Structure formats: C-alpha cells, structure tokens
Coordinates of C-alpha atoms in Angstrom, one line a residue:
Chain A
M1 CA -37.0 -21.1 3.8
K2 CA -35.8 -22.2 7.3
I3 CA -32.3 -21.0 7.2
G4 CA -29.6 -21.5 10.0
I5 CA -26.7 -19.4 10.9
L6 CA -24.0 -20.8 13.0
G7 CA -21.8 -18.1 14.3
L8 CA -23.4 -14.7 14.9
G9 CA -20.5 -12.2 14.2
L10 CA -20.2 -9.5 11.5
I11 CA -20.9 -11.9 8.5
G12 CA -23.5 -14.2 10.2
G13 CA -25.3 -11.3 11.7
S14 CA -25.4 -9.2 8.4
L15 CA -26.5 -12.4 6.6
G16 CA -29.4 -12.7 9.1
F17 CA -30.6 -9.1 8.4
D18 CA -30.8 -9.6 4.6
L19 CA -32.4 -13.1 4.8
R20 CA -35.1 -11.9 7.3
S21 CA -35.8 -9.0 5.2
Q22 CA -36.7 -11.5 2.4
G23 CA -39.1 -13.2 4.6
H24 CA -37.0 -16.3 5.5
D25 CA -37.2 -17.9 9.0
V26 CA -33.7 -17.3 10.4
F27 CA -32.3 -19.6 13.3
G28 CA -29.1 -18.4 14.9
V29 CA -26.6 -20.3 17.0
S30 CA -23.9 -18.7 19.0
R31 CA -21.5 -19.9 21.8
R32 CA -22.7 -17.1 24.0
D33 CA -26.1 -16.4 25.5
S34 CA -25.5 -12.6 25.3
T35 CA -24.8 -12.8 21.6
C36 CA -28.0 -14.8 21.0
A37 CA -30.0 -12.1 23.0
K38 CA -28.3 -9.3 20.9
A39 CA -29.0 -11.0 17.6
I40 CA -32.7 -11.3 18.5
A41 CA -32.9 -7.8 19.9
L42 CA -31.2 -6.3 16.7
G43 CA -33.6 -8.3 14.5
S44 CA -30.9 -10.3 12.8
V45 CA -32.6 -13.7 13.6
N46 CA -36.1 -14.9 14.4
Q47 CA -34.7 -17.3 17.1
A48 CA -31.3 -18.0 18.6
S49 CA -29.7 -20.5 21.0
V50 CA -26.5 -21.7 22.3
D51 CA -27.8 -25.2 21.6
I52 CA -26.8 -26.4 18.1
S53 CA -29.8 -28.6 17.9
L54 CA -31.9 -25.6 17.2
L55 CA -30.7 -25.9 13.6
A56 CA -32.3 -29.5 13.2
A57 CA -35.3 -28.1 11.4
T58 CA -33.5 -25.9 8.9
E59 CA -33.1 -26.6 5.2
I60 CA -29.7 -24.8 4.8
V61 CA -27.1 -23.7 7.4
F62 CA -24.4 -21.0 6.9
I63 CA -21.3 -21.7 9.0
C64 CA -20.0 -18.3 9.9
T65 CA -17.6 -19.1 12.7
P66 CA -13.9 -18.1 12.7
L67 CA -11.9 -20.3 10.3
G68 CA -10.4 -22.7 12.9
L69 CA -13.9 -23.6 14.3
I70 CA -15.6 -24.5 10.9
V71 CA -14.7 -28.1 10.7
P72 CA -15.3 -29.0 14.4
Q73 CA -18.6 -27.2 14.4
V74 CA -19.7 -29.0 11.2
E75 CA -18.7 -32.3 12.9
Q76 CA -21.1 -31.5 15.8
L77 CA -23.8 -30.0 13.6
I78 CA -24.4 -33.0 11.2
Q79 CA -25.3 -35.2 14.1
H80 CA -28.6 -33.1 14.2
L81 CA -29.4 -32.7 10.5
D82 CA -31.5 -34.5 7.9
A83 CA -29.1 -35.9 5.2
T84 CA -30.4 -33.5 2.6
T85 CA -29.9 -30.3 4.6
I86 CA -27.4 -28.1 2.8
I87 CA -24.4 -26.7 4.5
T88 CA -22.2 -23.8 3.3
D89 CA -19.5 -21.9 5.0
V90 CA -18.1 -18.4 4.7
G91 CA -14.4 -19.2 5.4
S92 CA -11.7 -17.1 3.8
I93 CA -9.7 -20.2 2.7
K94 CA -11.4 -23.1 0.9
A95 CA -9.3 -26.1 0.1
P96 CA -8.5 -27.4 3.6
I97 CA -12.2 -26.9 4.6
V98 CA -13.7 -28.5 1.4
R99 CA -11.2 -31.4 1.8
A100 CA -12.3 -32.0 5.5
I101 CA -16.0 -31.5 5.1
S102 CA -16.8 -33.2 1.7
P103 CA -16.2 -36.8 3.1
L104 CA -18.5 -36.0 6.0
W105 CA -21.4 -34.3 4.2
N106 CA -22.5 -34.6 0.7
Y107 CA -24.7 -31.6 0.6
F108 CA -21.8 -29.2 1.3
V109 CA -21.0 -26.1 -0.8
G110 CA -17.8 -24.1 0.1
G111 CA -18.3 -20.3 0.0
H112 CA -16.5 -17.0 0.6
P113 CA -18.1 -13.8 0.7
M114 CA -15.6 -11.0 0.2
A115 CA -17.1 -8.4 2.3
G116 CA -16.5 -6.9 5.6
T117 CA -15.6 -3.9 7.7
A118 CA -12.8 -3.0 10.1
D119 CA -15.1 -3.9 12.9
I120 CA -16.2 -7.3 14.2
G121 CA -19.1 -8.9 16.2
I122 CA -22.9 -8.8 16.0
E123 CA -22.7 -5.1 16.9
A124 CA -21.0 -4.4 13.6
A125 CA -23.6 -6.4 11.5
Q126 CA -25.4 -4.4 8.9
P127 CA -28.0 -4.8 6.1
N128 CA -26.8 -5.1 2.5
L129 CA -23.2 -5.8 3.5
F130 CA -22.8 -8.2 0.4
V131 CA -24.3 -6.0 -2.3
G132 CA -21.9 -5.6 -5.2
R133 CA -19.2 -7.6 -3.4
P134 CA -17.7 -10.9 -4.8
Y135 CA -19.0 -14.1 -3.4
V136 CA -16.9 -17.2 -4.4
L137 CA -18.5 -20.6 -4.5
T138 CA -16.3 -23.7 -4.7
P139 CA -18.4 -26.8 -5.5
I140 CA -16.5 -29.9 -6.4
H141 CA -17.4 -32.7 -8.9
T142 CA -19.2 -34.7 -6.2
T143 CA -21.4 -31.7 -5.0
P144 CA -25.1 -32.1 -6.0
S145 CA -25.9 -29.5 -8.5
A146 CA -29.3 -29.0 -6.6
A147 CA -27.4 -27.9 -3.5
V148 CA -25.3 -25.5 -5.5
A149 CA -28.4 -24.1 -7.1
V150 CA -30.0 -23.3 -3.7
V151 CA -26.9 -21.5 -2.3
E152 CA -26.6 -19.6 -5.5
K153 CA -30.2 -18.4 -5.4
I154 CA -29.7 -17.2 -1.9
V155 CA -26.3 -15.5 -2.6
R156 CA -27.8 -13.8 -5.6
S157 CA -30.6 -12.4 -3.5
L158 CA -27.9 -10.7 -1.3
G159 CA -26.9 -8.7 -4.3
A160 CA -23.5 -10.3 -4.4
N161 CA -21.5 -11.1 -7.6
I162 CA -21.1 -14.9 -7.8
Y163 CA -17.8 -16.5 -8.9
H164 CA -17.3 -20.3 -9.3
C165 CA -13.9 -22.0 -9.0
Q166 CA -12.1 -25.0 -7.6
P167 CA -11.1 -24.6 -4.0
E168 CA -7.5 -24.7 -4.8
Q169 CA -7.9 -21.9 -7.4
H170 CA -9.7 -19.7 -4.9
D171 CA -6.8 -20.2 -2.3
R172 CA -4.1 -19.3 -5.0
A173 CA -6.1 -16.2 -6.1
V174 CA -6.5 -14.9 -2.6
S175 CA -3.0 -15.7 -1.8
W176 CA -1.9 -13.3 -4.5
I177 CA -4.2 -10.4 -3.8
S178 CA -4.8 -10.6 -0.1
H179 CA -2.3 -12.8 1.8
L180 CA 1.0 -11.9 -0.2
P181 CA 0.2 -8.2 0.2
V182 CA 0.2 -8.6 4.0
M183 CA 3.6 -10.2 4.1
V184 CA 5.1 -7.8 1.5
S185 CA 3.8 -4.9 3.4
G186 CA 4.8 -6.2 6.8
S187 CA 8.3 -6.8 5.7
L188 CA 8.5 -3.2 4.6
I189 CA 7.8 -2.0 8.1
A190 CA 10.3 -4.5 9.5
A191 CA 13.0 -3.5 7.1
C192 CA 12.6 0.3 7.9
M193 CA 12.8 -0.5 11.5
S194 CA 16.3 -2.1 11.0
E195 CA 17.9 1.2 10.0
P196 CA 20.9 1.4 12.4
D197 CA 21.2 5.2 12.6
P198 CA 18.6 6.4 15.1
E199 CA 18.6 9.9 13.5
V200 CA 17.9 8.5 10.1
L201 CA 15.1 6.3 11.4
Q202 CA 13.5 9.2 13.2
L203 CA 13.8 11.4 10.1
A204 CA 12.2 8.5 8.0
Q205 CA 9.3 8.4 10.5
K206 CA 8.9 12.2 10.2
L207 CA 9.0 12.3 6.4
A208 CA 6.9 9.3 5.8
S209 CA 3.8 10.3 3.7
T210 CA 0.9 8.7 1.9
G211 CA 3.1 6.5 -0.2
F212 CA 4.6 4.7 2.8
Q213 CA 1.3 4.7 4.7
D214 CA -0.7 3.0 1.9
T215 CA 2.1 0.5 1.2
S216 CA 2.4 -0.4 4.9
R217 CA -1.3 -0.5 5.8
V218 CA -2.1 -4.2 5.5
G219 CA 1.2 -5.2 6.9
G220 CA 0.5 -3.3 10.1
G221 CA -3.0 -4.7 10.4
N222 CA -4.4 -7.4 12.8
P223 CA -1.5 -9.8 13.5
E224 CA -4.1 -12.7 14.2
L225 CA -5.5 -12.3 10.7
G226 CA -2.0 -12.5 9.2
L227 CA -1.2 -15.6 11.2
M228 CA -4.4 -17.2 10.2
M229 CA -3.5 -16.6 6.5
A230 CA -0.2 -18.2 6.8
Q231 CA -1.4 -21.2 8.8
Y232 CA -4.5 -22.1 6.7
N233 CA -3.1 -21.1 3.2
R234 CA 0.5 -22.0 3.8
S235 CA 1.4 -23.8 0.6
A236 CA -0.3 -21.2 -1.7
L237 CA 1.2 -18.3 0.2
L238 CA 4.7 -19.9 0.1
N239 CA 4.3 -20.2 -3.6
S240 CA 3.3 -16.6 -4.0
L241 CA 6.2 -15.5 -1.7
Q242 CA 8.8 -17.5 -3.7
Q243 CA 7.6 -15.9 -6.8
Y244 CA 7.6 -12.5 -5.3
R245 CA 11.2 -13.0 -4.2
C246 CA 12.2 -13.9 -7.8
N247 CA 10.6 -10.7 -9.0
L248 CA 12.3 -8.6 -6.3
D249 CA 15.6 -10.2 -7.1
E250 CA 15.3 -9.3 -10.8
L251 CA 14.6 -5.7 -9.8
I252 CA 17.6 -5.6 -7.5
D253 CA 19.9 -7.1 -10.2
L254 CA 18.8 -4.5 -12.7
I255 CA 19.5 -1.6 -10.3
E256 CA 22.9 -3.2 -9.4
Q257 CA 23.8 -3.5 -13.1
E258 CA 22.5 0.0 -13.8
N259 CA 20.3 -1.5 -16.6
W260 CA 18.0 1.4 -16.7
A261 CA 16.3 0.5 -19.9
S262 CA 15.0 -2.8 -18.6
L263 CA 14.2 -1.3 -15.2
E264 CA 12.0 1.4 -16.9
E265 CA 10.3 -1.4 -19.0
K266 CA 9.4 -3.3 -15.8
L267 CA 8.1 -0.2 -14.0
Q268 CA 6.2 0.7 -17.2
L269 CA 4.5 -2.8 -17.3
N270 CA 3.5 -2.6 -13.6
H271 CA 2.0 0.8 -14.4
Q272 CA 0.0 -0.7 -17.4
V273 CA -1.3 -3.7 -15.7
R274 CA -2.3 -2.5 -12.4
P275 CA -5.7 -1.2 -13.6
N276 CA -6.7 -4.7 -14.3
F277 CA -6.9 -5.3 -10.6
L278 CA -9.1 -2.2 -10.0
K279 CA -12.9 -2.1 -10.3
Chain B
M1 CA 14.1 40.5 -1.2
K2 CA 14.8 39.8 -4.9
I3 CA 14.2 36.1 -5.3
G4 CA 14.8 34.0 -8.4
I5 CA 13.1 30.8 -9.3
L6 CA 14.8 28.7 -12.0
G7 CA 12.2 26.2 -13.3
L8 CA 8.6 27.2 -13.2
G9 CA 6.7 23.9 -12.7
L10 CA 4.5 22.8 -9.8
I11 CA 7.1 23.5 -7.1
G12 CA 8.7 26.6 -8.7
G13 CA 5.3 28.1 -9.5
S14 CA 3.8 27.4 -6.1
L15 CA 6.8 28.9 -4.4
G16 CA 6.3 32.0 -6.5
F17 CA 2.7 32.4 -5.3
D18 CA 3.7 32.3 -1.6
L19 CA 6.8 34.6 -1.9
R20 CA 4.9 37.2 -4.0
S21 CA 2.1 37.3 -1.4
Q22 CA 4.8 38.2 1.2
G23 CA 5.9 41.1 -0.9
H24 CA 9.1 39.7 -2.3
D25 CA 10.1 40.5 -6.0
V26 CA 10.0 37.1 -7.8
F27 CA 12.1 36.6 -11.0
G28 CA 11.3 33.4 -12.9
V29 CA 13.2 31.6 -15.5
S30 CA 12.0 28.8 -17.7
R31 CA 13.1 27.1 -20.8
R32 CA 9.9 28.0 -22.6
D33 CA 8.5 31.3 -23.6
S34 CA 5.0 30.0 -23.0
T35 CA 5.7 28.9 -19.5
C36 CA 7.2 32.3 -18.7
A37 CA 4.0 34.0 -20.1
K38 CA 1.7 31.7 -18.1
A39 CA 3.7 32.3 -14.8
I40 CA 3.3 36.1 -15.3
A41 CA -0.4 35.8 -16.2
L42 CA -1.1 33.5 -13.1
G43 CA 0.6 35.9 -10.8
S44 CA 3.3 33.5 -9.7
V45 CA 6.3 35.7 -10.6
N46 CA 6.8 39.5 -11.2
Q47 CA 9.0 39.0 -14.2
A48 CA 10.0 35.9 -16.3
S49 CA 12.5 35.1 -19.0
V50 CA 14.0 32.2 -20.9
D51 CA 17.3 34.1 -20.4
I52 CA 19.1 32.9 -17.2
S53 CA 20.8 36.3 -16.8
L54 CA 17.4 37.7 -15.6
L55 CA 18.6 36.2 -12.2
A56 CA 21.8 38.3 -12.0
A57 CA 20.2 40.9 -9.6
T58 CA 18.6 38.3 -7.2
E59 CA 19.9 37.7 -3.6
I60 CA 18.8 34.1 -3.6
V61 CA 17.8 31.6 -6.3
F62 CA 15.6 28.4 -5.9
I63 CA 16.6 25.7 -8.4
C64 CA 13.2 24.0 -9.2
T65 CA 14.1 22.0 -12.3
P66 CA 13.8 18.3 -12.7
L67 CA 16.5 16.4 -10.8
G68 CA 18.8 15.7 -13.8
L69 CA 19.1 19.4 -14.8
I70 CA 19.9 20.9 -11.3
V71 CA 23.7 20.6 -11.7
P72 CA 24.0 21.8 -15.3
Q73 CA 21.7 24.6 -14.7
V74 CA 23.7 25.7 -11.6
E75 CA 26.9 25.6 -13.8
Q76 CA 25.3 28.0 -16.2
L77 CA 23.6 30.2 -13.5
I78 CA 26.8 30.9 -11.5
Q79 CA 28.4 32.8 -14.4
H80 CA 25.8 35.5 -13.8
L81 CA 25.8 35.8 -10.0
D82 CA 27.5 37.9 -7.4
A83 CA 29.6 35.5 -5.2
T84 CA 27.3 36.1 -2.1
T85 CA 24.1 35.1 -3.9
I86 CA 22.5 32.1 -2.1
I87 CA 21.6 29.1 -4.2
T88 CA 19.2 26.5 -2.9
D89 CA 17.6 23.6 -4.7
V90 CA 14.4 21.5 -4.2
G91 CA 15.7 18.2 -5.5
S92 CA 14.3 15.0 -4.0
I93 CA 17.8 13.4 -3.7
K94 CA 20.5 15.3 -1.9
A95 CA 24.0 13.7 -1.6
P96 CA 24.9 13.7 -5.4
I97 CA 23.7 17.3 -5.8
V98 CA 25.4 18.7 -2.8
R99 CA 28.6 16.8 -3.8
A100 CA 28.4 18.4 -7.2
I101 CA 27.6 21.9 -6.3
S102 CA 29.4 22.5 -3.1
P103 CA 32.9 22.8 -4.8
L104 CA 31.3 25.2 -7.4
W105 CA 29.4 27.6 -5.1
N106 CA 30.1 28.3 -1.4
Y107 CA 26.7 29.9 -0.8
F108 CA 24.7 26.8 -1.6
V109 CA 22.2 25.1 0.8
G110 CA 20.6 21.8 -0.4
G111 CA 16.8 21.6 0.3
H112 CA 14.0 19.2 -0.3
P113 CA 10.3 20.4 0.2
M114 CA 8.1 17.2 0.7
A115 CA 5.1 18.6 -1.0
G116 CA 3.3 18.0 -4.2
T117 CA 0.2 16.8 -6.0
A118 CA -0.4 14.2 -8.7
D119 CA -0.3 17.0 -11.3
I120 CA 2.7 18.7 -12.8
G121 CA 3.5 22.0 -14.4
I122 CA 2.8 25.7 -13.8
E123 CA -0.9 25.0 -14.3
A124 CA -0.9 22.8 -11.2
A125 CA 0.9 25.4 -9.0
Q126 CA -1.0 26.6 -6.0
P127 CA -0.6 29.0 -3.0
N128 CA 0.1 27.3 0.4
L129 CA 1.4 24.1 -1.1
F130 CA 4.1 23.7 1.6
V131 CA 2.0 24.6 4.7
G132 CA 2.5 21.9 7.3
R133 CA 4.7 19.8 5.0
P134 CA 8.2 18.7 5.8
Y135 CA 11.0 20.7 4.2
V136 CA 14.5 19.2 4.7
L137 CA 17.7 21.4 4.6
T138 CA 21.1 19.7 4.2
P139 CA 23.9 22.2 4.8
I140 CA 27.4 20.8 5.2
H141 CA 30.2 21.9 7.5
T142 CA 31.5 24.4 4.9
T143 CA 28.0 26.0 4.3
P144 CA 28.1 29.7 5.6
S145 CA 25.6 29.8 8.5
A146 CA 24.3 33.2 7.2
A147 CA 23.2 31.5 4.0
V148 CA 21.4 28.7 6.0
A149 CA 19.6 31.4 8.1
V150 CA 18.3 33.1 5.0
V151 CA 17.0 30.0 3.4
E152 CA 15.4 28.9 6.8
K153 CA 13.7 32.2 7.2
I154 CA 12.1 32.0 3.8
V155 CA 11.1 28.2 4.3
R156 CA 9.6 29.0 7.6
S157 CA 7.5 31.8 6.0
L158 CA 6.0 29.1 3.7
G159 CA 4.5 27.4 6.7
A160 CA 6.7 24.2 6.2
N161 CA 8.2 22.1 9.1
I162 CA 12.0 22.4 8.7
Y163 CA 14.3 19.3 9.3
H164 CA 18.1 19.5 9.1
C165 CA 20.3 16.5 8.4
Q166 CA 23.3 15.5 6.4
P167 CA 22.6 14.9 2.6
E168 CA 23.5 11.1 3.0
Q169 CA 21.1 10.8 6.0
H170 CA 18.3 12.5 3.9
D171 CA 18.9 10.0 1.1
R172 CA 18.8 7.0 3.3
A173 CA 15.6 8.3 5.0
V174 CA 13.7 8.8 1.7
S175 CA 15.0 5.5 0.4
W176 CA 13.2 3.8 3.3
I177 CA 9.9 5.6 3.1
S178 CA 9.6 6.6 -0.5
H179 CA 11.9 4.7 -2.8
L180 CA 11.8 1.2 -1.3
P181 CA 8.0 1.2 -1.2
V182 CA 7.8 1.9 -4.9
M183 CA 10.1 -1.2 -5.7
V184 CA 8.3 -3.5 -3.0
S185 CA 4.9 -2.5 -4.4
G186 CA 5.9 -2.8 -8.0
S187 CA 7.2 -6.3 -7.4
L188 CA 3.9 -7.3 -5.9
I189 CA 2.2 -6.4 -9.2
A190 CA 4.9 -8.1 -11.2
A191 CA 4.6 -11.3 -9.0
C192 CA 0.8 -11.5 -9.4
M193 CA 1.1 -11.2 -13.1
S194 CA 3.4 -14.3 -13.1
E195 CA 0.5 -16.7 -12.1
P196 CA 0.5 -19.4 -14.8
D197 CA -3.2 -20.4 -14.7
P198 CA -5.3 -17.7 -16.6
E199 CA -8.3 -18.6 -14.6
V200 CA -6.6 -17.9 -11.4
L201 CA -5.1 -14.7 -12.6
Q202 CA -8.5 -13.5 -13.8
L203 CA -10.2 -14.5 -10.5
A204 CA -7.4 -12.6 -8.6
Q205 CA -8.1 -9.5 -10.6
K206 CA -11.7 -9.8 -9.9
L207 CA -11.4 -10.4 -6.2
A208 CA -8.7 -7.7 -5.6
S209 CA -9.9 -5.1 -3.1
T210 CA -8.6 -2.2 -1.1
G211 CA -5.8 -4.3 0.5
F212 CA -4.2 -5.1 -2.9
Q213 CA -5.1 -1.7 -4.3
D214 CA -3.3 0.2 -1.5
T215 CA -0.3 -2.1 -1.5
S216 CA 0.2 -1.8 -5.1
R217 CA -0.5 1.9 -5.6
V218 CA 3.0 3.4 -5.6
G219 CA 4.4 0.5 -7.6
G220 CA 1.9 1.2 -10.4
G221 CA 2.7 4.9 -10.4
N222 CA 4.8 7.0 -12.8
P223 CA 7.6 4.8 -14.2
E224 CA 9.8 7.8 -14.8
L225 CA 9.8 8.7 -11.1
G226 CA 10.7 5.2 -10.1
L227 CA 13.5 5.1 -12.5
M228 CA 14.8 8.4 -11.3
M229 CA 14.8 7.2 -7.7
A230 CA 16.8 4.1 -8.7
Q231 CA 19.4 6.1 -10.8
Y232 CA 19.9 9.0 -8.4
N233 CA 19.7 7.1 -5.1
R234 CA 21.1 3.9 -6.2
S235 CA 23.3 2.9 -3.3
A236 CA 20.9 3.9 -0.6
L237 CA 18.1 2.1 -2.4
L238 CA 20.2 -1.0 -2.9
N239 CA 21.0 -1.0 0.8
S240 CA 17.3 -0.8 1.6
L241 CA 16.4 -3.4 -0.9
Q242 CA 19.0 -5.9 0.5
Q243 CA 17.8 -5.3 4.0
Y244 CA 14.1 -5.8 2.9
R245 CA 15.1 -9.1 1.2
C246 CA 16.6 -10.3 4.5
N247 CA 13.3 -9.5 6.4
L248 CA 11.3 -11.2 3.7
D249 CA 13.5 -14.3 3.8
E250 CA 13.1 -14.5 7.6
L251 CA 9.3 -14.4 7.1
I252 CA 9.4 -17.1 4.4
D253 CA 11.6 -19.3 6.7
L254 CA 9.1 -18.9 9.6
I255 CA 6.2 -19.9 7.4
E256 CA 8.1 -22.9 6.0
Q257 CA 9.0 -24.1 9.4
E258 CA 5.5 -23.4 10.7
N259 CA 7.1 -21.4 13.5
W260 CA 3.8 -19.7 14.2
A261 CA 4.7 -18.2 17.6
S262 CA 7.7 -16.2 16.0
L263 CA 5.7 -15.2 13.0
E264 CA 2.9 -13.8 15.3
E265 CA 5.5 -12.0 17.2
K266 CA 6.8 -10.3 14.0
L267 CA 3.3 -9.4 12.7
Q268 CA 2.5 -8.0 16.2
L269 CA 5.6 -5.9 16.2
N270 CA 4.8 -4.5 12.7
H271 CA 1.3 -3.6 14.0
Q272 CA 2.9 -1.8 17.0
V273 CA 5.5 0.3 15.3
R274 CA 3.6 1.4 12.2
P275 CA 1.9 4.3 14.0
N276 CA 5.4 5.8 14.5
F277 CA 5.4 6.5 10.7
L278 CA 1.9 8.1 10.7
K279 CA 1.3 11.8 11.5

C-alpha cells in the first residue's frame, strides 16, 4: 500500500520502519527539512517532504503529530486527499479528536498505540516498537467498517494487541491508569516539600528509598505531558480525581477513628486486586 | 564485645553475621527453639536460647522483634541486666518506643536501620545488609553519651550511614517518605476499582503500564505493614495525609478553573525537586 505518515517523531518514525519492512511505500511529512532528510537517511520512509501535498497519492495516512496539532493538520490534509483515503491518528486522548474530525472526514478511525520510550524525535525511532503493546481503536457508529478493517490489518501486522472501545471509554480508562497517577504522584512530592522543619525535610530526602522513588516517579516526570493530560482529558481526569479524593478521605477517617479492622480490610483488598493491573 | 540480639529475623540474623565476622561474641534469643537452632547452624550467632536470661552477661542488646513486641520484651529483659548494659532497638517508628523505654532504662538508644529485603525470617538474613544504608539514631537529652558512642561505633562498623535526630523528627520524616506513599498509592488502586463501567475497568487493567505499576506498588504491598504504620505513627501520618489532601485539592482547583499556567508551574516544581529525594 501507499501509506502516509504525517509527523516524523518517535511514533511516526517507528511506524515507518515497520511498514517499510513489510514492503509498503511510505511517504513522510514533517514541518522541518532536516527531519525529512533524517527520516530518509535512517530508512524510516521512502520519500519525505515538508509539503503536505506529498500525501495526495496515499491510501491511508497516520497522523503522528503532537496532540494539539492533530485537528489543524487534518484540516489542511483533507484538502489534498481523495474522499476514500483513510485517516487514522495516534493521539493519546480520543474523544475531543474524534469529535472534531468525524464531521470533517468520514473515513477516519481514531487510534492510540500505547508504546514509547523516554526519548523523543526521529532519532529515537526503532523497529518493532509496537510488538506486544496495546493499540486502542475507537471507531464510532458512522465509521465505515471497511476503513476499520484496513487500519486493523495494518496494526495487527505491527505485532500490537488491538482493543476496540468508544472514544469516551478510552479516555476514562487512561485517566485512571495514566493521568490520575501523574497527579497523585505529583501531589506526593508537593506535600513532602511543605514540611516546615528544614531538618525533617532534609532527613526525609536522605532516608527516601525505592518506595518513595517509585511512587513519585510519574509525578516528577515531564511537566508538558502532565499539562497536556489535564487540558485534553479534563473532565475524565476531574472525575477520577474526585473519586480518588473520596477514597483518600475514607482512609483518613479510618485512621482518625482508629478503625484498624476496616483499614486492614481496605489494605488487604488493594493488595488482592493490584495484580489485575499487571501483565 | 558480648553482644545480645533479641529477635532472630531478617534484621537480627543479618546483624549477627556482621558482628560475628568482626570477632564479637553474639548471643541470640528467639521465641522458637527451631529459630535458635537455625541461627546457630547458619552461623549468625555463637549461642542461642528461648530463655531471655541468656542475655544477662552481654554488654549491649539489640532488640530486633516486631514493633509491637519491643516494649514488652524490654520490660522482661531488664530484669536480667546489669544497670549499665546498653539497649538499642531497630523499630521503624521511634517516638512511642523511646517514650516508653526511656523511663525504664537509662542506657537506651533508639535506632532504625533502613535496610531490608522483600523476604522475612532468619532464612533471609545475609551479611552486609546494612552497608551504605541509612541508620538513624534517636538519643534524647537524658541518654548517656557513652551509650550513644558505643552504639555508633558498632553501627559504623556495619558500613551504615548514621543520622542523628529527635524521635519525633524521625517519625515525621518516615511518615513523608515511607508511610504517606503507602496510603497515597493504595488509594489509587481503590479509586480505579470504583469505576462503574465494567468495560472501562477491564480496559484500564489491560492498558495499565509501568506508570500505574510503579505508582501503585507500595499501596498493593503487605497489608500488615501498612496497618502497623498507621497504628504506631498515627499522628505524624495524619498530619502528612492532611497536608497531602491540601496539595491535591489545589491541583483539582487549578484543573477545574483551567488555570493552566499555575498547573504547569506546579508540575515543573515537582519535576525540579524530585531529584533531591534520589541518591
């Protein structure tokens, strides 16, 4: 197939490697000439250009830009495409994107590959990035099933595990397991820093070990990512945060009331159910 | 020296290995005959008994029992000791223990070695467990400095890094970096499980990756340990939890008000200060 990739970063570049290795013709578009040159030199794409019209001849386009650019780029892109060209994206939040693009383009299938590394950019791109990783597709009732089938076939060829759900269900699920942890973990760091006795704060910093380090890791991560989660998934995240606050309040009440039997029951339940979230 | 170890578990047993390797005479006491036999067979102690009077001839005794047994065991022990025998403990919470033992025994120095493994019992004991790990000592103004000097010398010989502070300072510090994370992390698991749509919950469990796994690890740990933290360090933990709740509420408010500039500032600050808690 002739496959377009708009946005040649870690995800777009890695996608290119896998698709080319399967014999597809891969056309890449980036905002920067230097990125286009790198993508060609690395072998991630057959052709690349800063001119979006390069994608006119493709049968399917993967939108791999940062989240905030997906909708504006699609608006530009569709001026160059045949009406049956399939568009799919890799954005980490789905409802606002599906809501914005569906009225503009019938052959659109929302997607979210849950793969990545700590690095970014075409230099970090690698073959087989999606093998064994979840890849969520969020078609809606108006999405042509033929378009979904094409996207599915390509995603399956990447070695990813496909999940289907509504865009809103996706956003709620990732709010629980990805966005809420960032806020919970960040608040832990902020709370510790509020210790008024400098000797105690310094001692806490010296004594902190793997327990604190693991619990605070995502909260101390890239601030732009955390901000993006809150901005684009605001209502699902607020719902998760309110629910989290209720659970925390219950725990505080039990400790205040010295209700040790109920506290132990709660801790026991957390211990029992956590393995359901592990592979 | 003639050194006693009361409680032959992971910490007591490991201590025995290190002290014997330095040529000390190590006397162990356990509640079980089988543990005494194992400790001798493994080479962790020179002699062992279920009879606490074995420790009568020692110059210093390390109390290495579970937290709840420290004070009752000391009450028994002191009926057999010379008045200048030093007692030190390895309990993970200090203020209630120091408060209870200081009026009973002048030569008492509270201690907390922050070392361990996921395993428990004499079988898990190992040489050099304390090397490079923090070891907090909490003498108070009435503690004889000669007693502190003896404990310090032994602790330094284990290769541990010694910190001195008040018992209450210790308990506040560990409440921030050890006990609060357990409650914060446990509430995350509980909140996720409250998702009412079973499809979304199942999807969340399938999509959960390293971010969720790290943030939920200590919250899904041993329920008895979590309960013990809440029971023995209740007031410091409640203080930490209340402060945490304020920080969480601030974050929720910013997201509700879409105050993205202030949210980014907070996330940025968490990102900047977290390395202070890492070695």
